[in-house]
PDB file of C-alpha atoms in Angstrom:
ATOM      1  CA  MET Z   1     -32.892   5.328  51.737  1.00 46.00           C
ATOM      2  CA  LYS Z   2     -30.413   2.464  52.153  1.00 43.00           C
ATOM      3  CA  LYS Z   3     -33.031  -0.052  50.959  1.00 45.00           C
ATOM      4  CA  THR Z   4     -33.684   2.082  47.893  1.00 45.00           C
ATOM      5  CA  LEU Z   5     -29.965   2.245  47.112  1.00 42.00           C
ATOM      6  CA  ARG Z   6     -29.639  -1.516  47.562  1.00 46.00           C
ATOM      7  CA  ARG Z   7     -32.584  -2.166  45.226  1.00 47.00           C
ATOM      8  CA  THR Z   8     -31.084   0.199  42.647  1.00 43.00           C
ATOM      9  CA  ALA Z   9     -27.730  -1.561  42.857  1.00 45.00           C
ATOM     10  CA  VAL Z  10     -29.350  -4.969  42.419  1.00 42.00           C
ATOM     11  CA  VAL Z  11     -31.324  -3.806  39.378  1.00 42.00           C
ATOM     12  CA  ALA Z  12     -28.247  -2.196  37.851  1.00 44.00           C
ATOM     13  CA  GLY Z  13     -26.189  -5.331  38.451  1.00 46.00           C
ATOM     14  CA  ALA Z  14     -28.817  -7.554  36.886  1.00 44.00           C
ATOM     15  CA  ALA Z  15     -29.047  -5.290  33.850  1.00 42.00           C
ATOM     16  CA  THR Z  16     -25.255  -5.317  33.440  1.00 42.00           C
ATOM     17  CA  ALA Z  17     -25.166  -9.117  33.708  1.00 42.00           C
ATOM     18  CA  ALA Z  18     -27.954  -9.478  31.166  1.00 41.00           C
ATOM     19  CA  LEU Z  19     -26.148  -7.132  28.788  1.00 39.00           C
ATOM     20  CA  GLY Z  20     -22.966  -9.151  29.244  1.00 42.00           C
ATOM     21  CA  LEU Z  21     -24.790 -12.383  28.398  1.00 39.00           C
ATOM     22  CA  ALA Z  22     -26.298 -10.792  25.331  1.00 40.00           C
ATOM     23  CA  LEU Z  23     -22.980  -9.500  24.032  1.00 40.00           C
ATOM     24  CA  SER Z  24     -20.547 -12.244  25.008  1.00 41.00           C
ATOM     25  CA  PRO Z  25     -21.601 -14.986  22.521  1.00 45.00           C
ATOM     26  CA  ALA Z  26     -21.127 -12.695  19.524  1.00 44.00           C
ATOM     27  CA  SER Z  27     -17.802 -11.343  20.756  1.00 43.00           C
ATOM     28  CA  ALA Z  28     -16.505 -14.787  21.759  1.00 47.00           C
ATOM     29  CA  VAL Z  29     -16.777 -16.253  18.253  1.00 56.00           C
ATOM     30  CA  PRO Z  30     -15.041 -13.925  15.766  1.00 64.00           C
ATOM     31  CA  SER Z  31     -15.624 -14.503  12.059  1.00 87.00           C
ATOM     32  CA  THR Z  32     -12.954 -16.544  10.294  1.00 96.00           C
ATOM     33  CA  VAL Z  33     -11.037 -14.791   7.534  1.00 97.00           C
ATOM     34  CA  TRP Z  34     -10.544 -17.218   4.637  1.00 98.00           C
ATOM     35  CA  THR Z  35      -7.663 -16.341   2.309  1.00 98.00           C
ATOM     36  CA  VAL Z  36      -7.537 -18.127  -1.064  1.00 98.00           C
ATOM     37  CA  THR Z  37      -4.253 -17.916  -3.015  1.00 98.00           C
ATOM     38  CA  PRO Z  38      -4.435 -17.569  -5.939  1.00 98.00           C
ATOM     39  CA  ALA Z  39      -8.055 -16.550  -6.296  1.00 98.00           C
ATOM     40  CA  GLY Z  40      -9.796 -16.825  -9.662  1.00 98.00           C
ATOM     41  CA  ASN Z  41     -10.513 -19.661 -12.058  1.00 98.00           C
ATOM     42  CA  TYR Z  42      -9.636 -23.296 -11.343  1.00 98.00           C
ATOM     43  CA  THR Z  43     -10.104 -26.745 -12.853  1.00 98.00           C
ATOM     44  CA  ALA Z  44     -10.580 -30.071 -11.087  1.00 98.00           C
ATOM     45  CA  THR Z  45      -9.869 -33.623 -12.238  1.00 98.00           C
ATOM     46  CA  ASN Z  46     -10.813 -36.800 -10.438  1.00 98.00           C
ATOM     47  CA  SER Z  47      -8.052 -38.684  -8.634  1.00 98.00           C
ATOM     48  CA  GLY Z  48      -9.397 -42.233  -8.509  1.00 98.00           C
ATOM     49  CA  ASN Z  49     -12.985 -43.292  -8.990  1.00 98.00           C
ATOM     50  CA  ILE Z  50     -15.964 -41.112  -8.128  1.00 98.00           C
ATOM     51  CA  VAL Z  51     -18.811 -43.111  -6.605  1.00 98.00           C
ATOM     52  CA  LEU Z  52     -22.447 -42.162  -6.080  1.00 97.00           C
ATOM     53  CA  THR Z  53     -24.205 -44.822  -4.040  1.00 97.00           C
ATOM     54  CA  ALA Z  54     -27.998 -44.811  -3.983  1.00 96.00           C
ATOM     55  CA  THR Z  55     -28.649 -48.334  -2.689  1.00 95.00           C
ATOM     56  CA  ILE Z  56     -26.364 -49.534  -5.526  1.00 95.00           C
ATOM     57  CA  PRO Z  57     -22.943 -48.034  -6.379  1.00 97.00           C
ATOM     58  CA  MET Z  58     -22.636 -45.965  -9.557  1.00 97.00           C
ATOM     59  CA  THR Z  59     -18.978 -45.580 -10.462  1.00 98.00           C
ATOM     60  CA  CYS Z  60     -17.305 -42.954 -12.658  1.00 98.00           C
ATOM     61  CA  THR Z  61     -13.697 -43.363 -13.755  1.00 98.00           C
ATOM     62  CA  THR Z  62     -13.711 -39.884 -15.316  1.00 98.00           C
ATOM     63  CA  SER Z  63     -15.006 -36.672 -13.781  1.00 98.00           C
ATOM     64  CA  GLY Z  64     -14.006 -33.029 -13.934  1.00 98.00           C
ATOM     65  CA  ALA Z  65     -15.127 -29.612 -12.761  1.00 98.00           C
ATOM     66  CA  SER Z  66     -14.360 -25.932 -13.139  1.00 98.00           C
ATOM     67  CA  GLY Z  67     -15.277 -22.697 -11.436  1.00 98.00           C
ATOM     68  CA  THR Z  68     -13.879 -19.824  -9.404  1.00 98.00           C
ATOM     69  CA  MET Z  69     -12.276 -19.459  -5.968  1.00 98.00           C
ATOM     70  CA  ALA Z  70     -12.289 -16.341  -3.792  1.00 98.00           C
ATOM     71  CA  SER Z  71     -11.361 -15.161  -0.316  1.00 98.00           C
ATOM     72  CA  ASN Z  72     -14.226 -14.583   2.103  1.00 98.00           C
ATOM     73  CA  THR Z  73     -15.087 -13.894   5.740  1.00 97.00           C
ATOM     74  CA  GLY Z  74     -17.459 -15.859   7.949  1.00 95.00           C
ATOM     75  CA  ASN Z  75     -18.026 -19.255   9.407  1.00 94.00           C
ATOM     76  CA  PRO Z  76     -19.238 -21.034   7.403  1.00 96.00           C
ATOM     77  CA  ALA Z  77     -18.128 -19.150   4.292  1.00 98.00           C
ATOM     78  CA  GLN Z  78     -18.215 -19.928   0.577  1.00 98.00           C
ATOM     79  CA  VAL Z  79     -14.693 -20.080  -0.867  1.00 98.00           C
ATOM     80  CA  ALA Z  80     -15.427 -21.516  -4.318  1.00 98.00           C
ATOM     81  CA  THR Z  81     -18.159 -21.940  -6.882  1.00 98.00           C
ATOM     82  CA  ILE Z  82     -18.488 -25.048  -9.053  1.00 98.00           C
ATOM     83  CA  ASN Z  83     -19.841 -23.657 -12.298  1.00 98.00           C
ATOM     84  CA  ALA Z  84     -19.612 -26.922 -14.247  1.00 98.00           C
ATOM     85  CA  ILE Z  85     -19.076 -30.560 -13.295  1.00 98.00           C
ATOM     86  CA  ASN Z  86     -19.296 -33.681 -15.437  1.00 97.00           C
ATOM     87  CA  PHE Z  87     -19.484 -37.355 -14.550  1.00 98.00           C
ATOM     88  CA  GLY Z  88     -18.189 -39.737 -17.205  1.00 97.00           C
ATOM     89  CA  THR Z  89     -17.868 -39.156 -20.938  1.00 94.00           C
ATOM     90  CA  SER Z  90     -19.314 -40.750 -24.054  1.00 91.00           C
ATOM     91  CA  THR Z  91     -16.297 -43.074 -24.253  1.00 94.00           C
ATOM     92  CA  THR Z  92     -15.937 -43.681 -20.499  1.00 96.00           C
ATOM     93  CA  PRO Z  93     -19.464 -43.631 -19.075  1.00 97.00           C
ATOM     94  CA  CYS Z  94     -20.275 -44.131 -15.430  1.00 98.00           C
ATOM     95  CA  THR Z  95     -21.549 -47.635 -14.737  1.00 97.00           C
ATOM     96  CA  SER Z  96     -23.838 -49.557 -12.393  1.00 96.00           C
ATOM     97  CA  VAL Z  97     -25.628 -52.909 -12.230  1.00 94.00           C
ATOM     98  CA  LEU Z  98     -28.652 -51.140 -13.716  1.00 92.00           C
ATOM     99  CA  GLY Z  99     -26.616 -50.123 -16.771  1.00 93.00           C
ATOM    100  CA  ASN Z 100     -24.649 -47.060 -17.814  1.00 96.00           C
ATOM    101  CA  VAL Z 101     -25.243 -43.977 -15.692  1.00 97.00           C
ATOM    102  CA  THR Z 102     -25.790 -40.434 -16.938  1.00 97.00           C
ATOM    103  CA  THR Z 103     -25.544 -37.654 -14.370  1.00 97.00           C
ATOM    104  CA  VAL Z 104     -26.422 -34.094 -15.337  1.00 97.00           C
ATOM    105  CA  ALA Z 105     -25.460 -31.549 -12.695  1.00 98.00           C
ATOM    106  CA  VAL Z 106     -27.580 -28.456 -12.177  1.00 98.00           C
ATOM    107  CA  THR Z 107     -25.009 -25.809 -11.240  1.00 98.00           C
ATOM    108  CA  PRO Z 108     -23.717 -23.708  -9.630  1.00 98.00           C
ATOM    109  CA  TRP Z 109     -22.641 -25.802  -6.666  1.00 98.00           C
ATOM    110  CA  THR Z 110     -20.642 -24.263  -3.835  1.00 98.00           C
ATOM    111  CA  VAL Z 111     -17.575 -25.144  -1.762  1.00 98.00           C
ATOM    112  CA  VAL Z 112     -18.049 -23.997   1.823  1.00 98.00           C
ATOM    113  CA  ALA Z 113     -15.300 -23.746   4.484  1.00 98.00           C
ATOM    114  CA  GLN Z 114     -16.047 -24.280   8.166  1.00 97.00           C
ATOM    115  CA  ASP Z 115     -12.880 -25.236  10.036  1.00 97.00           C
ATOM    116  CA  TYR Z 116      -9.134 -24.893   9.352  1.00 97.00           C
ATOM    117  CA  THR Z 117      -6.247 -26.768  11.004  1.00 97.00           C
ATOM    118  CA  ALA Z 118      -3.013 -24.823  10.503  1.00 97.00           C
ATOM    119  CA  SER Z 119      -0.728 -27.725  11.439  1.00 97.00           C
ATOM    120  CA  THR Z 120      -2.054 -29.884   8.603  1.00 98.00           C
ATOM    121  CA  GLY Z 121      -3.271 -27.227   6.177  1.00 98.00           C
ATOM    122  CA  VAL Z 122      -6.653 -28.964   5.992  1.00 98.00           C
ATOM    123  CA  THR Z 123      -9.955 -27.152   5.651  1.00 98.00           C
ATOM    124  CA  LYS Z 124     -13.145 -28.976   6.610  1.00 98.00           C
ATOM    125  CA  GLY Z 125     -16.461 -28.036   5.073  1.00 98.00           C
ATOM    126  CA  TYR Z 126     -18.836 -29.259   2.426  1.00 98.00           C
ATOM    127  CA  VAL Z 127     -19.884 -29.084  -1.203  1.00 98.00           C
ATOM    128  CA  GLY Z 128     -23.262 -27.373  -1.131  1.00 98.00           C
ATOM    129  CA  ASN Z 129     -26.219 -26.610  -3.351  1.00 98.00           C
ATOM    130  CA  VAL Z 130     -25.832 -30.045  -4.949  1.00 98.00           C
ATOM    131  CA  THR Z 131     -28.488 -30.877  -7.550  1.00 98.00           C
ATOM    132  CA  ALA Z 132     -28.056 -33.626 -10.147  1.00 98.00           C
ATOM    133  CA  ASN Z 133     -30.407 -35.554 -12.386  1.00 98.00           C
ATOM    134  CA  VAL Z 134     -29.343 -39.197 -12.587  1.00 98.00           C
ATOM    135  CA  THR Z 135     -30.321 -41.873 -15.118  1.00 97.00           C
ATOM    136  CA  ALA Z 136     -29.218 -45.473 -14.489  1.00 96.00           C
ATOM    137  CA  GLY Z 137     -30.658 -47.784 -17.117  1.00 93.00           C
ATOM    138  CA  VAL Z 138     -34.391 -46.981 -17.150  1.00 95.00           C
ATOM    139  CA  CYS Z 139     -34.315 -45.618 -13.582  1.00 97.00           C
ATOM    140  CA  LYS Z 140     -34.316 -41.823 -13.236  1.00 97.00           C
ATOM    141  CA  PHE Z 141     -34.112 -39.694 -10.102  1.00 98.00           C
ATOM    142  CA  THR Z 142     -32.807 -36.392  -8.721  1.00 98.00           C
ATOM    143  CA  VAL Z 143     -30.211 -36.001  -5.974  1.00 98.00           C
ATOM    144  CA  LYS Z 144     -30.115 -32.834  -3.860  1.00 98.00           C
ATOM    145  CA  GLY Z 145     -28.338 -31.575  -0.753  1.00 98.00           C
ATOM    146  CA  LYS Z 146     -24.730 -31.276   0.326  1.00 98.00           C
ATOM    147  CA  ALA Z 147     -21.675 -33.494   0.782  1.00 98.00           C
ATOM    148  CA  SER Z 148     -19.060 -33.202   3.532  1.00 98.00           C
ATOM    149  CA  SER Z 149     -15.558 -32.553   2.234  1.00 98.00           C
ATOM    150  CA  THR Z 150     -11.998 -31.587   3.124  1.00 98.00           C
ATOM    151  CA  TYR Z 151      -9.396 -29.623   1.182  1.00 98.00           C
ATOM    152  CA  THR Z 152      -5.666 -30.201   1.734  1.00 98.00           C
ATOM    153  CA  ASN Z 153      -3.274 -27.391   0.777  1.00 98.00           C
ATOM    154  CA  SER Z 154      -0.221 -29.603   0.284  1.00 98.00           C
ATOM    155  CA  THR Z 155      -1.880 -31.856  -2.295  1.00 98.00           C
ATOM    156  CA  GLY Z 156      -4.677 -29.702  -3.719  1.00 98.00           C
ATOM    157  CA  ILE Z 157      -7.115 -32.564  -3.136  1.00 98.00           C
ATOM    158  CA  LEU Z 158     -10.758 -31.818  -2.491  1.00 98.00           C
ATOM    159  CA  ALA Z 159     -11.953 -35.038  -0.862  1.00 98.00           C
ATOM    160  CA  VAL Z 160     -15.729 -35.431  -1.008  1.00 98.00           C
ATOM    161  CA  ASN Z 161     -17.037 -37.880   1.576  1.00 98.00           C
ATOM    162  CA  SER Z 162     -20.718 -37.371   2.289  1.00 98.00           C
ATOM    163  CA  VAL Z 163     -22.532 -38.965   5.192  1.00 97.00           C
ATOM    164  CA  ALA Z 164     -26.000 -40.502   5.171  1.00 96.00           C
ATOM    165  CA  GLY Z 165     -28.743 -37.891   5.297  1.00 97.00           C
ATOM    166  CA  GLU Z 166     -26.858 -35.042   3.638  1.00 98.00           C
ATOM    167  CA  LEU Z 167     -28.207 -35.968   0.202  1.00 98.00           C
ATOM    168  CA  THR Z 168     -31.780 -36.900  -0.662  1.00 98.00           C
ATOM    169  CA  VAL Z 169     -33.598 -38.538  -3.571  1.00 98.00           C
ATOM    170  CA  SER Z 170     -36.637 -36.997  -5.258  1.00 98.00           C
ATOM    171  CA  ASN Z 171     -38.792 -37.861  -8.267  1.00 98.00           C
ATOM    172  CA  PRO Z 172     -37.711 -41.512  -8.755  1.00 98.00           C
ATOM    173  CA  VAL Z 173     -39.154 -42.992 -11.962  1.00 98.00           C
ATOM    174  CA  ASN Z 174     -38.928 -46.652 -13.045  1.00 97.00           C
ATOM    175  CA  CYS Z 175     -36.698 -47.425 -10.059  1.00 96.00           C
ATOM    176  CA  GLY Z 176     -39.029 -49.837  -8.263  1.00 95.00           C
ATOM    177  CA  THR Z 177     -38.012 -50.416  -4.659  1.00 95.00           C
ATOM    178  CA  VAL Z 178     -34.298 -50.120  -5.411  1.00 95.00           C
ATOM    179  CA  ILE Z 179     -34.205 -46.316  -5.272  1.00 97.00           C
ATOM    180  CA  THR Z 180     -36.994 -44.427  -3.466  1.00 97.00           C
ATOM    181  CA  THR Z 181     -37.451 -41.094  -1.700  1.00 98.00           C
ATOM    182  CA  ALA Z 182     -36.300 -42.884   1.476  1.00 98.00           C
ATOM    183  CA  THR Z 183     -32.909 -43.655  -0.108  1.00 98.00           C
ATOM    184  CA  LYS Z 184     -29.961 -41.779   1.413  1.00 97.00           C
ATOM    185  CA  PRO Z 185     -27.347 -41.352  -1.355  1.00 98.00           C
ATOM    186  CA  LEU Z 186     -23.607 -41.105  -0.707  1.00 98.00           C
ATOM    187  CA  PHE Z 187     -21.205 -39.099  -2.897  1.00 98.00           C
ATOM    188  CA  ARG Z 188     -17.515 -39.940  -2.496  1.00 98.00           C
ATOM    189  CA  GLY Z 189     -14.330 -39.252  -4.413  1.00 98.00           C
ATOM    190  CA  ASN Z 190     -11.237 -37.070  -4.697  1.00 98.00           C
ATOM    191  CA  TYR Z 191     -10.633 -34.133  -7.034  1.00 98.00           C
ATOM    192  CA  ALA Z 192      -7.224 -32.588  -7.762  1.00 98.00           C
ATOM    193  CA  ILE Z 193      -7.558 -28.788  -7.967  1.00 98.00           C
ATOM    194  CA  LYS Z 194      -5.366 -26.547 -10.110  1.00 98.00           C
ATOM    195  CA  ALA Z 195      -5.512 -22.769 -10.454  1.00 98.00           C
ATOM    196  CA  SER Z 196      -5.497 -21.215 -13.925  1.00 97.00           C
ATOM    197  CA  ASN Z 197      -1.743 -20.572 -13.598  1.00 97.00           C
ATOM    198  CA  GLY Z 198      -1.105 -24.279 -12.921  1.00 97.00           C
ATOM    199  CA  THR Z 199      -0.406 -23.968  -9.195  1.00 98.00           C
ATOM    200  CA  ILE Z 200      -2.225 -25.639  -6.311  1.00 98.00           C
ATOM    201  CA  PRO Z 201      -4.519 -23.119  -4.585  1.00 98.00           C
ATOM    202  CA  LYS Z 202      -4.118 -22.591  -0.844  1.00 98.00           C
ATOM    203  CA  ILE Z 203      -7.018 -22.004   1.535  1.00 98.00           C
ATOM    204  CA  VAL Z 204      -6.043 -20.555   4.938  1.00 98.00           C
ATOM    205  CA  GLY Z 205      -8.436 -19.671   7.744  1.00 98.00           C
ATOM    206  CA  THR Z 206      -7.453 -17.175  10.458  1.00 96.00           C
ATOM    207  CA  ASN Z 207      -9.352 -15.516  13.298  1.00 91.00           C
ATOM    208  CA  PRO Z 208      -8.853 -11.806  13.997  1.00 79.00           C
TER     209      PRO Z 208
END
């Protein structure tokens, strides 16, 4: 009888431990609550040059975007949509050693939040769902992927600073060996964000 009780206790203890292991990871990492103030429409204007490097740098002195921002819950979580983004204009085109550069974005892109530091008001994340068709001289190719970024509440600057491997090249035409499917593009530049009422939006992440 004592052996039976001991075996029952061991089985019960093992089951409780297994249940604890199954539950603890989910309960230990609560979802982040992302609060965007004000939510709604926004516009973005480049602050400094925007550079896409695909073996060679392609520089834009003018770039702008627009879309919507909204609060969300999760980690990661989408806090903004980029509904339109332009690179260069007819009077100030983007340039490269291959010639003027035309970049046509296929939107929507997303702005995703992953980590928030309250002491600095900085949110780390990335610009996602990136797709753009690029023409530099006679060379044409498509860029897809994501680009690491940070957003700073005090300045309203979305700083895009991708790392190698986040973006890829597909369908290169007339690019020779300069730009191939093995090329790892980089997308870097700062955008100043303004809400529709003219204020700088704030993104704050909290854990319940």
